[in-house]
PDB file of C-alpha atoms and ligand atoms in Angstrom:
ATOM      1  CA  MET Q   1      96.364  89.546  77.371  1.00  0.00           C
ATOM      2  CA  PRO Q   2      95.768  91.084  80.491  1.00  0.00           C
ATOM      3  CA  GLU Q   3      95.025  94.862  80.181  1.00  0.00           C
ATOM      4  CA  LYS Q   4      97.179  97.597  81.131  1.00  0.00           C
ATOM      5  CA  LYS Q   5      97.400  97.929  84.846  1.00  0.00           C
ATOM      6  CA  LEU Q   6      95.873 101.194  85.340  1.00  0.00           C
ATOM      7  CA  THR Q   7      97.665 104.201  86.950  1.00  0.00           C
ATOM      8  CA  ILE Q   8      97.438 107.693  88.867  1.00  0.00           C
ATOM      9  CA  PRO Q   9      97.130 110.080  85.532  1.00  0.00           C
ATOM     10  CA  ASP Q  10      94.760 107.396  84.586  1.00  0.00           C
ATOM     11  CA  ILE Q  11      92.467 107.831  87.286  1.00  0.00           C
ATOM     12  CA  ARG Q  12      92.941 111.250  87.196  1.00  0.00           C
ATOM     13  CA  ASN Q  13      91.916 112.086  83.741  1.00  0.00           C
ATOM     14  CA  ARG Q  14      88.514 110.275  83.998  1.00  0.00           C
ATOM     15  CA  LYS Q  15      87.273 114.301  86.055  1.00  0.00           C
ATOM     16  CA  ASN Q  16      83.923 114.301  83.657  1.00  0.00           C
ATOM     17  CA  GLY Q  17      84.914 111.006  81.671  1.00  0.00           C
ATOM     18  CA  THR Q  18      83.192 107.646  82.568  1.00  0.00           C
ATOM     19  CA  PRO Q  19      82.627 107.164  85.719  1.00  0.00           C
ATOM     20  CA  ILE Q  20      85.043 105.302  88.031  1.00  0.00           C
ATOM     21  CA  SER Q  21      83.805 102.162  89.523  1.00  0.00           C
ATOM     22  CA  VAL Q  22      85.747 101.550  92.734  1.00  0.00           C
ATOM     23  CA  LEU Q  23      85.034  98.513  95.121  1.00  0.00           C
ATOM     24  CA  THR Q  24      86.608  97.407  98.714  1.00  0.00           C
ATOM     25  CA  ALA Q  25      88.514  93.137  98.638  1.00  0.00           C
ATOM     26  CA  TYR Q  26      90.081  92.114 101.726  1.00  0.00           C
ATOM     27  CA  ASP Q  27      91.752  89.363 100.359  1.00  0.00           C
ATOM     28  CA  TYR Q  28      93.119  87.117  97.403  1.00  0.00           C
ATOM     29  CA  PRO Q  29      89.522  85.450  95.859  1.00  0.00           C
ATOM     30  CA  TRP Q  30      87.301  88.787  96.198  1.00  0.00           C
ATOM     31  CA  ALA Q  31      90.140  90.627  94.436  1.00  0.00           C
ATOM     32  CA  ARG Q  32      90.413  88.528  91.557  1.00  0.00           C
ATOM     33  CA  MET Q  33      86.509  88.932  90.864  1.00  0.00           C
ATOM     34  CA  VAL Q  34      86.920  92.201  91.366  1.00  0.00           C
ATOM     35  CA  ASP Q  35      89.559  93.061  89.080  1.00  0.00           C
ATOM     36  CA  ALA Q  36      87.735  90.293  86.571  1.00  0.00           C
ATOM     37  CA  ALA Q  37      84.753  92.440  86.539  1.00  0.00           C
ATOM     38  CA  GLY Q  38      86.964  95.139  85.490  1.00  0.00           C
ATOM     39  CA  ILE Q  39      86.068  97.790  88.412  1.00  0.00           C
ATOM     40  CA  ASP Q  40      88.971 100.837  87.902  1.00  0.00           C
ATOM     41  CA  ILE Q  41      89.863 100.907  91.360  1.00  0.00           C
ATOM     42  CA  VAL Q  42      90.313  97.853  94.562  1.00  0.00           C
ATOM     43  CA  LEU Q  43      90.285  99.721  97.866  1.00  0.00           C
ATOM     44  CA  VAL Q  44      91.769  97.761 100.529  1.00  0.00           C
ATOM     45  CA  GLY Q  45      89.690  99.328 103.382  1.00  0.00           C
ATOM     46  CA  ASP Q  46      89.661  99.954 106.951  1.00  0.00           C
ATOM     47  CA  SER Q  47      86.416  98.870 107.011  1.00  0.00           C
ATOM     48  CA  LEU Q  48      87.787  95.485 107.010  1.00  0.00           C
ATOM     49  CA  GLY Q  49      87.942  95.975 110.475  1.00  0.00           C
ATOM     50  CA  MET Q  50      84.121  95.543 110.609  1.00  0.00           C
ATOM     51  CA  VAL Q  51      83.206  93.254 107.892  1.00  0.00           C
ATOM     52  CA  VAL Q  52      86.394  90.696 108.060  1.00  0.00           C
ATOM     53  CA  LEU Q  53      88.031  91.011 111.829  1.00  0.00           C
ATOM     54  CA  GLY Q  54      84.811  91.591 113.784  1.00  0.00           C
ATOM     55  CA  TYR Q  55      85.783  94.497 115.505  1.00  0.00           C
ATOM     56  CA  PRO Q  56      83.149  96.563 116.150  1.00  0.00           C
ATOM     57  CA  ASP Q  57      84.314  99.848 114.692  1.00  0.00           C
ATOM     58  CA  THR Q  58      87.525 100.829 112.276  1.00  0.00           C
ATOM     59  CA  VAL Q  59      89.396 101.884 115.120  1.00  0.00           C
ATOM     60  CA  SER Q  60      91.204  98.898 116.030  1.00  0.00           C
ATOM     61  CA  VAL Q  61      92.645  97.959 112.673  1.00  0.00           C
ATOM     62  CA  THR Q  62      96.274  97.972 112.883  1.00  0.00           C
ATOM     63  CA  MET Q  63      98.932  98.553 110.778  1.00  0.00           C
ATOM     64  CA  GLU Q  64      99.740  95.249 110.523  1.00  0.00           C
ATOM     65  CA  GLU Q  65      96.409  94.329 109.890  1.00  0.00           C
ATOM     66  CA  MET Q  66      95.987  97.043 106.932  1.00  0.00           C
ATOM     67  CA  LEU Q  67      99.689  95.081 105.041  1.00  0.00           C
ATOM     68  CA  HIS Q  68      98.817  91.883 105.620  1.00  0.00           C
ATOM     69  CA  HIS Q  69      95.151  92.244 102.790  1.00  0.00           C
ATOM     70  CA  THR Q  70      97.001  94.779 100.902  1.00  0.00           C
ATOM     71  CA  LYS Q  71      99.297  91.822 100.117  1.00  0.00           C
ATOM     72  CA  ALA Q  72      96.756  89.578  99.619  1.00  0.00           C
ATOM     73  CA  VAL Q  73      94.609  91.748  97.726  1.00  0.00           C
ATOM     74  CA  VAL Q  74      97.655  93.146  95.015  1.00  0.00           C
ATOM     75  CA  ARG Q  75      98.715  89.240  94.200  1.00  0.00           C
ATOM     76  CA  GLY Q  76      94.738  89.191  92.738  1.00  0.00           C
ATOM     77  CA  VAL Q  77      95.156  92.755  90.900  1.00  0.00           C
ATOM     78  CA  GLU Q  78      96.238  92.995  87.406  1.00  0.00           C
ATOM     79  CA  ARG Q  79      94.267  95.592  86.283  1.00  0.00           C
ATOM     80  CA  ALA Q  80      92.835  97.640  88.953  1.00  0.00           C
ATOM     81  CA  LEU Q  81      94.593 100.834  90.669  1.00  0.00           C
ATOM     82  CA  VAL Q  82      95.016  99.162  94.731  1.00  0.00           C
ATOM     83  CA  VAL Q  83      94.266 102.355  97.300  1.00  0.00           C
ATOM     84  CA  THR Q  84      94.640 101.357 100.755  1.00  0.00           C
ATOM     85  CA  ASP Q  85      93.462 102.814 103.749  1.00  0.00           C
ATOM     86  CA  LEU Q  86      95.809 104.615 106.237  1.00  0.00           C
ATOM     87  CA  PRO Q  87      94.564 102.992 109.425  1.00  0.00           C
ATOM     88  CA  PHE Q  88      93.257 105.353 112.466  1.00  0.00           C
ATOM     89  CA  GLY Q  89      96.681 106.307 114.318  1.00  0.00           C
ATOM     90  CA  SER Q  90      99.487 105.754 111.503  1.00  0.00           C
ATOM     91  CA  TYR Q  91      98.976 109.200 110.349  1.00  0.00           C
ATOM     92  CA  ASN Q  92      98.133 111.497 112.761  1.00  0.00           C
ATOM     93  CA  SER Q  93     100.879 111.981 115.256  1.00  0.00           C
ATOM     94  CA  SER Q  94     103.746 113.200 113.285  1.00  0.00           C
ATOM     95  CA  LEU Q  95     104.614 114.087 109.379  1.00  0.00           C
ATOM     96  CA  PRO Q  96     107.875 111.311 109.308  1.00  0.00           C
ATOM     97  CA  ALA Q  97     105.667 108.608 111.410  1.00  0.00           C
ATOM     98  CA  ALA Q  98     102.989 109.457 108.566  1.00  0.00           C
ATOM     99  CA  ILE Q  99     105.431 109.065 105.662  1.00  0.00           C
ATOM    100  CA  ASN Q 100     106.635 106.146 107.187  1.00  0.00           C
ATOM    101  CA  ASN Q 101     103.773 103.976 106.955  1.00  0.00           C
ATOM    102  CA  ALA Q 102     102.384 104.960 104.107  1.00  0.00           C
ATOM    103  CA  THR Q 103     105.504 103.992 102.636  1.00  0.00           C
ATOM    104  CA  ARG Q 104     105.262 100.715 104.361  1.00  0.00           C
ATOM    105  CA  MET Q 105     101.855 100.419 102.379  1.00  0.00           C
ATOM    106  CA  LEU Q 106     103.919 100.810  98.715  1.00  0.00           C
ATOM    107  CA  LYS Q 107     106.878  98.903  99.497  1.00  0.00           C
ATOM    108  CA  GLU Q 108     105.875  95.900 101.739  1.00  0.00           C
ATOM    109  CA  GLY Q 109     102.300  96.135 100.649  1.00  0.00           C
ATOM    110  CA  ARG Q 110     102.814  96.857  96.941  1.00  0.00           C
ATOM    111  CA  ALA Q 111      99.889  98.958  96.687  1.00  0.00           C
ATOM    112  CA  ASP Q 112      99.656 102.117  94.200  1.00  0.00           C
ATOM    113  CA  ALA Q 113      98.384 104.748  96.988  1.00  0.00           C
ATOM    114  CA  VAL Q 114      96.612 105.269 100.236  1.00  0.00           C
ATOM    115  CA  LYS Q 115      93.930 106.865 101.600  1.00  0.00           C
ATOM    116  CA  LEU Q 116      93.305 109.188 104.452  1.00  0.00           C
ATOM    117  CA  GLU Q 117      90.657 110.555 106.484  1.00  0.00           C
ATOM    118  CA  GLY Q 118      90.191 113.925 106.608  1.00  0.00           C
ATOM    119  CA  GLY Q 119      90.045 117.435 104.888  1.00  0.00           C
ATOM    120  CA  VAL Q 120      91.968 121.012 105.919  1.00  0.00           C
ATOM    121  CA  ALA Q 121      93.277 119.311 109.130  1.00  0.00           C
ATOM    122  CA  MET Q 122      95.049 116.412 107.567  1.00  0.00           C
ATOM    123  CA  ALA Q 123      95.901 118.595 104.482  1.00  0.00           C
ATOM    124  CA  PRO Q 124      99.880 118.604 105.666  1.00  0.00           C
ATOM    125  CA  VAL Q 125      99.060 115.312 106.380  1.00  0.00           C
ATOM    126  CA  ALA Q 126      98.625 114.529 102.811  1.00  0.00           C
ATOM    127  CA  GLU Q 127     100.991 116.857 100.959  1.00  0.00           C
ATOM    128  CA  ALA Q 128     103.994 115.537 103.349  1.00  0.00           C
ATOM    129  CA  ILE Q 129     103.332 112.071 101.959  1.00  0.00           C
ATOM    130  CA  VAL Q 130     102.708 113.198  98.536  1.00  0.00           C
ATOM    131  CA  ARG Q 131     105.692 115.283  98.591  1.00  0.00           C
ATOM    132  CA  ALA Q 132     107.459 112.003  99.220  1.00  0.00           C
ATOM    133  CA  GLY Q 133     105.790 110.181  96.179  1.00  0.00           C
ATOM    134  CA  ILE Q 134     103.261 108.610  97.599  1.00  0.00           C
ATOM    135  CA  PRO Q 135     100.143 108.881  95.413  1.00  0.00           C
ATOM    136  CA  VAL Q 136      97.003 109.894  98.373  1.00  0.00           C
ATOM    137  CA  GLN Q 137      92.834 109.950  98.285  1.00  0.00           C
ATOM    138  CA  GLY Q 138      91.401 112.196 100.166  1.00  0.00           C
ATOM    139  CA  HIS Q 139      88.344 111.134 102.033  1.00  0.00           C
ATOM    140  CA  ILE Q 140      86.033 113.889 104.010  1.00  0.00           C
ATOM    141  CA  GLY Q 141      82.150 113.812 104.929  1.00  0.00           C
ATOM    142  CA  LEU Q 142      81.189 110.699 107.350  1.00  0.00           C
ATOM    143  CA  THR Q 143      84.775 109.799 108.381  1.00  0.00           C
ATOM    144  CA  PRO Q 144      84.387 106.388 110.143  1.00  0.00           C
ATOM    145  CA  GLN Q 145      87.898 106.480 112.037  1.00  0.00           C
ATOM    146  CA  THR Q 146      86.617 109.432 113.748  1.00  0.00           C
ATOM    147  CA  ALA Q 147      82.401 108.915 113.697  1.00  0.00           C
ATOM    148  CA  THR Q 148      82.288 109.697 117.214  1.00  0.00           C
ATOM    149  CA  ASN Q 149      83.409 113.593 117.292  1.00  0.00           C
ATOM    150  CA  LEU Q 150      80.553 113.768 114.342  1.00  0.00           C
ATOM    151  CA  GLY Q 151      78.167 112.500 116.403  1.00  0.00           C
ATOM    152  CA  GLY Q 152      78.113 108.857 115.318  1.00  0.00           C
ATOM    153  CA  PHE Q 153      77.501 107.267 111.700  1.00  0.00           C
ATOM    154  CA  LYS Q 154      75.622 110.515 110.160  1.00  0.00           C
ATOM    155  CA  VAL Q 155      74.579 112.768 107.244  1.00  0.00           C
ATOM    156  CA  GLN Q 156      77.460 115.477 107.005  1.00  0.00           C
ATOM    157  CA  GLY Q 157      77.046 119.051 105.507  1.00  0.00           C
ATOM    158  CA  LYS Q 158      73.387 119.601 105.827  1.00  0.00           C
ATOM    159  CA  SER Q 159      73.933 123.213 106.904  1.00  0.00           C
ATOM    160  CA  ALA Q 160      75.218 125.703 104.338  1.00  0.00           C
ATOM    161  CA  HIS Q 161      77.558 126.071 107.264  1.00  0.00           C
ATOM    162  CA  ALA Q 162      78.904 122.105 107.344  1.00  0.00           C
ATOM    163  CA  ALA Q 163      78.380 122.069 103.813  1.00  0.00           C
ATOM    164  CA  GLN Q 164      81.015 125.361 103.403  1.00  0.00           C
ATOM    165  CA  GLN Q 165      83.068 123.456 105.407  1.00  0.00           C
ATOM    166  CA  LEU Q 166      83.388 120.353 103.077  1.00  0.00           C
ATOM    167  CA  ILE Q 167      84.006 122.869 100.402  1.00  0.00           C
ATOM    168  CA  GLU Q 168      87.367 124.119 102.553  1.00  0.00           C
ATOM    169  CA  ASP Q 169      88.049 120.207 102.850  1.00  0.00           C
ATOM    170  CA  ALA Q 170      88.278 118.996  99.581  1.00  0.00           C
ATOM    171  CA  MET Q 171      90.124 122.507  98.180  1.00  0.00           C
ATOM    172  CA  ALA Q 172      92.329 121.841 100.725  1.00  0.00           C
ATOM    173  CA  LEU Q 173      93.089 117.858  99.852  1.00  0.00           C
ATOM    174  CA  GLU Q 174      93.393 119.057  95.994  1.00  0.00           C
ATOM    175  CA  GLU Q 175      95.847 121.441  96.754  1.00  0.00           C
ATOM    176  CA  ALA Q 176      97.608 119.377  98.903  1.00  0.00           C
ATOM    177  CA  GLY Q 177      98.142 116.931  95.893  1.00  0.00           C
ATOM    178  CA  CYS Q 178      95.789 114.408  96.437  1.00  0.00           C
ATOM    179  CA  PHE Q 179      94.759 112.547  93.219  1.00  0.00           C
ATOM    180  CA  SER Q 180      90.651 111.898  94.298  1.00  0.00           C
ATOM    181  CA  ILE Q 181      88.583 112.161  97.046  1.00  0.00           C
ATOM    182  CA  VAL Q 182      86.156 110.295  98.643  1.00  0.00           C
ATOM    183  CA  LEU Q 183      82.837 111.679  99.720  1.00  0.00           C
ATOM    184  CA  GLU Q 184      81.329 109.613 102.114  1.00  0.00           C
ATOM    185  CA  ALA Q 185      77.537 110.662 102.872  1.00  0.00           C
ATOM    186  CA  ILE Q 186      76.744 113.994 102.053  1.00  0.00           C
ATOM    187  CA  PRO Q 187      73.954 115.317 100.474  1.00  0.00           C
ATOM    188  CA  ALA Q 188      73.928 114.876  96.470  1.00  0.00           C
ATOM    189  CA  PRO Q 189      73.978 118.596  95.751  1.00  0.00           C
ATOM    190  CA  LEU Q 190      76.466 119.289  97.828  1.00  0.00           C
ATOM    191  CA  ALA Q 191      78.537 116.309  96.403  1.00  0.00           C
ATOM    192  CA  ALA Q 192      77.816 117.887  92.938  1.00  0.00           C
ATOM    193  CA  HIS Q 193      78.532 121.015  93.830  1.00  0.00           C
ATOM    194  CA  ILE Q 194      82.155 119.769  95.167  1.00  0.00           C
ATOM    195  CA  THR Q 195      82.523 117.584  92.607  1.00  0.00           C
ATOM    196  CA  SER Q 196      82.298 120.475  90.404  1.00  0.00           C
ATOM    197  CA  ARG Q 197      84.840 122.606  92.587  1.00  0.00           C
ATOM    198  CA  VAL Q 198      87.993 120.683  92.065  1.00  0.00           C
ATOM    199  CA  THR Q 199      90.135 119.227  89.083  1.00  0.00           C
ATOM    200  CA  ILE Q 200      90.610 115.907  90.890  1.00  0.00           C
ATOM    201  CA  PRO Q 201      88.123 112.845  90.720  1.00  0.00           C
ATOM    202  CA  THR Q 202      84.924 112.827  93.809  1.00  0.00           C
ATOM    203  CA  ILE Q 203      84.228 109.065  94.539  1.00  0.00           C
ATOM    204  CA  GLY Q 204      80.814 108.962  96.267  1.00  0.00           C
ATOM    205  CA  ILE Q 205      79.857 107.089  99.033  1.00  0.00           C
ATOM    206  CA  GLY Q 206      76.329 107.756  99.995  1.00  0.00           C
ATOM    207  CA  ALA Q 207      76.741 111.147  97.891  1.00  0.00           C
ATOM    208  CA  GLY Q 208      74.271 110.930  94.661  1.00  0.00           C
ATOM    209  CA  ALA Q 209      74.854 110.723  91.197  1.00  0.00           C
ATOM    210  CA  GLY Q 210      76.717 113.421  91.059  1.00  0.00           C
ATOM    211  CA  CYS Q 211      80.318 111.990  91.752  1.00  0.00           C
ATOM    212  CA  ASP Q 212      83.009 111.394  89.745  1.00  0.00           C
ATOM    213  CA  GLY Q 213      82.861 108.040  90.604  1.00  0.00           C
ATOM    214  CA  GLN Q 214      81.069 105.696  92.868  1.00  0.00           C
ATOM    215  CA  VAL Q 215      82.534 103.122  96.235  1.00  0.00           C
ATOM    216  CA  LEU Q 216      80.728 100.572  97.825  1.00  0.00           C
ATOM    217  CA  VAL Q 217      81.984  98.323 100.667  1.00  0.00           C
ATOM    218  CA  ILE Q 218      81.981  94.433  98.672  1.00  0.00           C
ATOM    219  CA  HIS Q 219      80.476  92.786 101.769  1.00  0.00           C
ATOM    220  CA  ASP Q 220      77.740  95.188 101.605  1.00  0.00           C
ATOM    221  CA  LEU Q 221      76.975  94.693  97.858  1.00  0.00           C
ATOM    222  CA  VAL Q 222      76.707  91.195  97.966  1.00  0.00           C
ATOM    223  CA  GLY Q 223      74.980  90.907 101.532  1.00  0.00           C
ATOM    224  CA  PHE Q 224      77.572  89.069 103.164  1.00  0.00           C
ATOM    225  CA  TYR Q 225      77.531  91.920 106.052  1.00  0.00           C
ATOM    226  CA  ASP Q 226      74.055  92.398 108.617  1.00  0.00           C
ATOM    227  CA  ARG Q 227      75.383  93.970 111.394  1.00  0.00           C
ATOM    228  CA  PHE Q 228      74.352  97.561 109.535  1.00  0.00           C
ATOM    229  CA  THR Q 229      73.275  98.536 106.251  1.00  0.00           C
ATOM    230  CA  PRO Q 230      73.568 102.136 105.694  1.00  0.00           C
ATOM    231  CA  LYS Q 231      70.905 103.645 103.606  1.00  0.00           C
ATOM    232  CA  PHE Q 232      73.040 103.892 100.909  1.00  0.00           C
ATOM    233  CA  VAL Q 233      74.004 100.494 100.222  1.00  0.00           C
ATOM    234  CA  LYS Q 234      72.481  99.043  97.524  1.00  0.00           C
ATOM    235  CA  GLN Q 235      72.559  95.083  98.106  1.00  0.00           C
ATOM    236  CA  TYR Q 236      72.979  93.439  94.564  1.00  0.00           C
ATOM    237  CA  THR Q 237      72.551  90.246  95.708  1.00  0.00           C
ATOM    238  CA  ARG Q 238      72.477  88.031  99.312  1.00  0.00           C
ATOM    239  CA  LEU Q 239      74.918  85.496  98.972  1.00  0.00           C
ATOM    240  CA  SER Q 240      74.517  85.252 102.627  1.00  0.00           C
ATOM    241  CA  GLU Q 241      70.972  82.961 101.756  1.00  0.00           C
ATOM    242  CA  PRO Q 242      72.943  80.267  99.523  1.00  0.00           C
ATOM    243  CA  ILE Q 243      75.674  80.195 101.382  1.00  0.00           C
ATOM    244  CA  ALA Q 244      73.820  79.337 104.692  1.00  0.00           C
ATOM    245  CA  ALA Q 245      71.701  76.579 102.708  1.00  0.00           C
ATOM    246  CA  ALA Q 246      75.306  75.387 101.706  1.00  0.00           C
ATOM    247  CA  LEU Q 247      76.363  74.830 105.002  1.00  0.00           C
ATOM    248  CA  ALA Q 248      73.298  73.399 106.267  1.00  0.00           C
ATOM    249  CA  GLN Q 249      73.141  70.566 103.262  1.00  0.00           C
ATOM    250  CA  TYR Q 250      76.696  69.880 104.276  1.00  0.00           C
ATOM    251  CA  LYS Q 251      76.023  68.891 107.746  1.00  0.00           C
ATOM    252  CA  ALA Q 252      72.845  67.423 107.008  1.00  0.00           C
ATOM    253  CA  GLU Q 253      74.915  65.023 104.299  1.00  0.00           C
ATOM    254  CA  VAL Q 254      77.549  64.520 106.743  1.00  0.00           C
ATOM    255  CA  GLU Q 255      75.520  63.203 109.697  1.00  0.00           C
ATOM    256  CA  ASN Q 256      73.352  60.937 107.549  1.00  0.00           C
ATOM    257  CA  ARG Q 257      76.585  59.696 105.649  1.00  0.00           C
ATOM    258  CA  SER Q 258      75.819  60.925 101.952  1.00  0.00           C
ATOM    259  CA  PHE Q 259      78.939  62.855 101.917  1.00  0.00           C
ATOM    260  CA  PRO Q 260      81.183  61.795 100.827  1.00  0.00           C
ATOM    261  CA  ASP Q 261      79.875  59.513  98.247  1.00  0.00           C
ATOM    262  CA  GLU Q 262      81.765  57.089  95.566  1.00  0.00           C
ATOM    263  CA  THR Q 263      82.670  60.389  93.138  1.00  0.00           C
ATOM    264  CA  HIS Q 264      84.317  62.128  95.902  1.00  0.00           C
ATOM    265  CA  SER Q 265      86.560  59.416  97.385  1.00  0.00           C
ATOM    266  CA  PHE Q 266      89.506  57.524  96.234  1.00  0.00           C
ATOM    267  CA  THR Q 267      90.153  53.833  95.399  1.00  0.00           C
ATOM    268  CA  MET Q 268      92.955  51.495  95.758  1.00  0.00           C
ATOM    269  CA  LYS Q 269      92.894  47.688  94.037  1.00  0.00           C
ATOM    270  CA  SER Q 270      91.275  44.895  96.058  1.00  0.00           C
ATOM    271  CA  GLU Q 271      94.600  43.037  96.137  1.00  0.00           C
ATOM    272  CA  GLU Q 272      96.656  46.178  97.693  1.00  0.00           C
ATOM    273  CA  MET Q 273      93.384  46.174 100.475  1.00  0.00           C
ATOM    274  CA  ASP Q 274      94.025  42.514 100.782  1.00  0.00           C
ATOM    275  CA  LYS Q 275      97.635  42.472 101.514  1.00  0.00           C
ATOM    276  CA  LEU Q 276      97.034  44.742 104.359  1.00  0.00           C
ATOM    277  CA  LEU Q 277      94.250  43.068 106.033  1.00  0.00           C
ATOM    278  CA  GLU Q 278      96.985  40.055 106.109  1.00  0.00           C
ATOM    279  CA  LEU Q 279      99.752  42.406 107.791  1.00  0.00           C
ATOM    280  CA  TYR Q 280      97.167  44.032 110.322  1.00  0.00           C
TER     281      TYR Q 280
HETATM  282  O1  LIG K   1      87.020 102.042 104.625  1.00  0.00           O
HETATM  283  C1  LIG K   1      85.822 101.663 103.775  1.00  0.00           C
HETATM  284  O2  LIG K   1      85.590 100.408 103.164  1.00  0.00           O
HETATM  285  C2  LIG K   1      85.805 103.217 103.440  1.00  0.00           C
HETATM  286  C3  LIG K   1      84.863 102.832 102.175  1.00  0.00           C
HETATM  287  C4  LIG K   1      83.922 103.496 102.715  1.00  0.00           C
HETATM  288  C5  LIG K   1      85.356 104.760 101.366  1.00  0.00           C
HETATM  289  O3  LIG K   1      86.421 103.788 103.652  1.00  0.00           O
END
């Protein structure tokens, strides 16, 4: 029997409990594997743009692309909570637009929750979406959609002043009703401190071991994306290597005619073939 689908209260109740495991997925086969592994949250991250669609950053990702991939992921998940990213430009123009786009992610995409980037400045947006009945996950620290403003893909909150801002960001998102917050690329002691200051779970990525959960981009974890590997990524395997070997072997076997062999071909009765040759 499939395990019970996880809910927002299940995730909230993991504060100070068993750490929450989160991985990204962008399509049906990966979503199935991640879910079957018992990962608690499948995040359809807008990292989609970089690791799947080949964009240079996440800014180019559109609502339609996120919806398309969210639907595929949802079809592959039975137990995990599915959170999907609101892409850049879909929640910062007006509150009605933000609510409308978040609603589409649940209604058309069938996601369980949305994630948005930003702290104090985005708290009113998060609050409006939560009030519309849509669970929201916050994301602070290194926020890739606005990384240019932060001076690039850099560790955030290293000075006491910057750290104080991040604590205020986390508290504002909690106050806005977010059910959890991603903390990206911030010093471990600061992440642990933020985790102790909020009552909702924190999910770290490059934020040390003191968070309530951890998230990684699946393509980084399996060694599928080699354009850029941040320090915080642990590559658990290098799938690109056996895949490259398999592709090279396929090419060689096509060229030397050892593929397809008899086991990969269909037969027909020889008398039928003879009849055909008489006809043509
Ligand atoms: O887009 C994404 O994959 C993310 C994670 C890195 C947290 O936001």
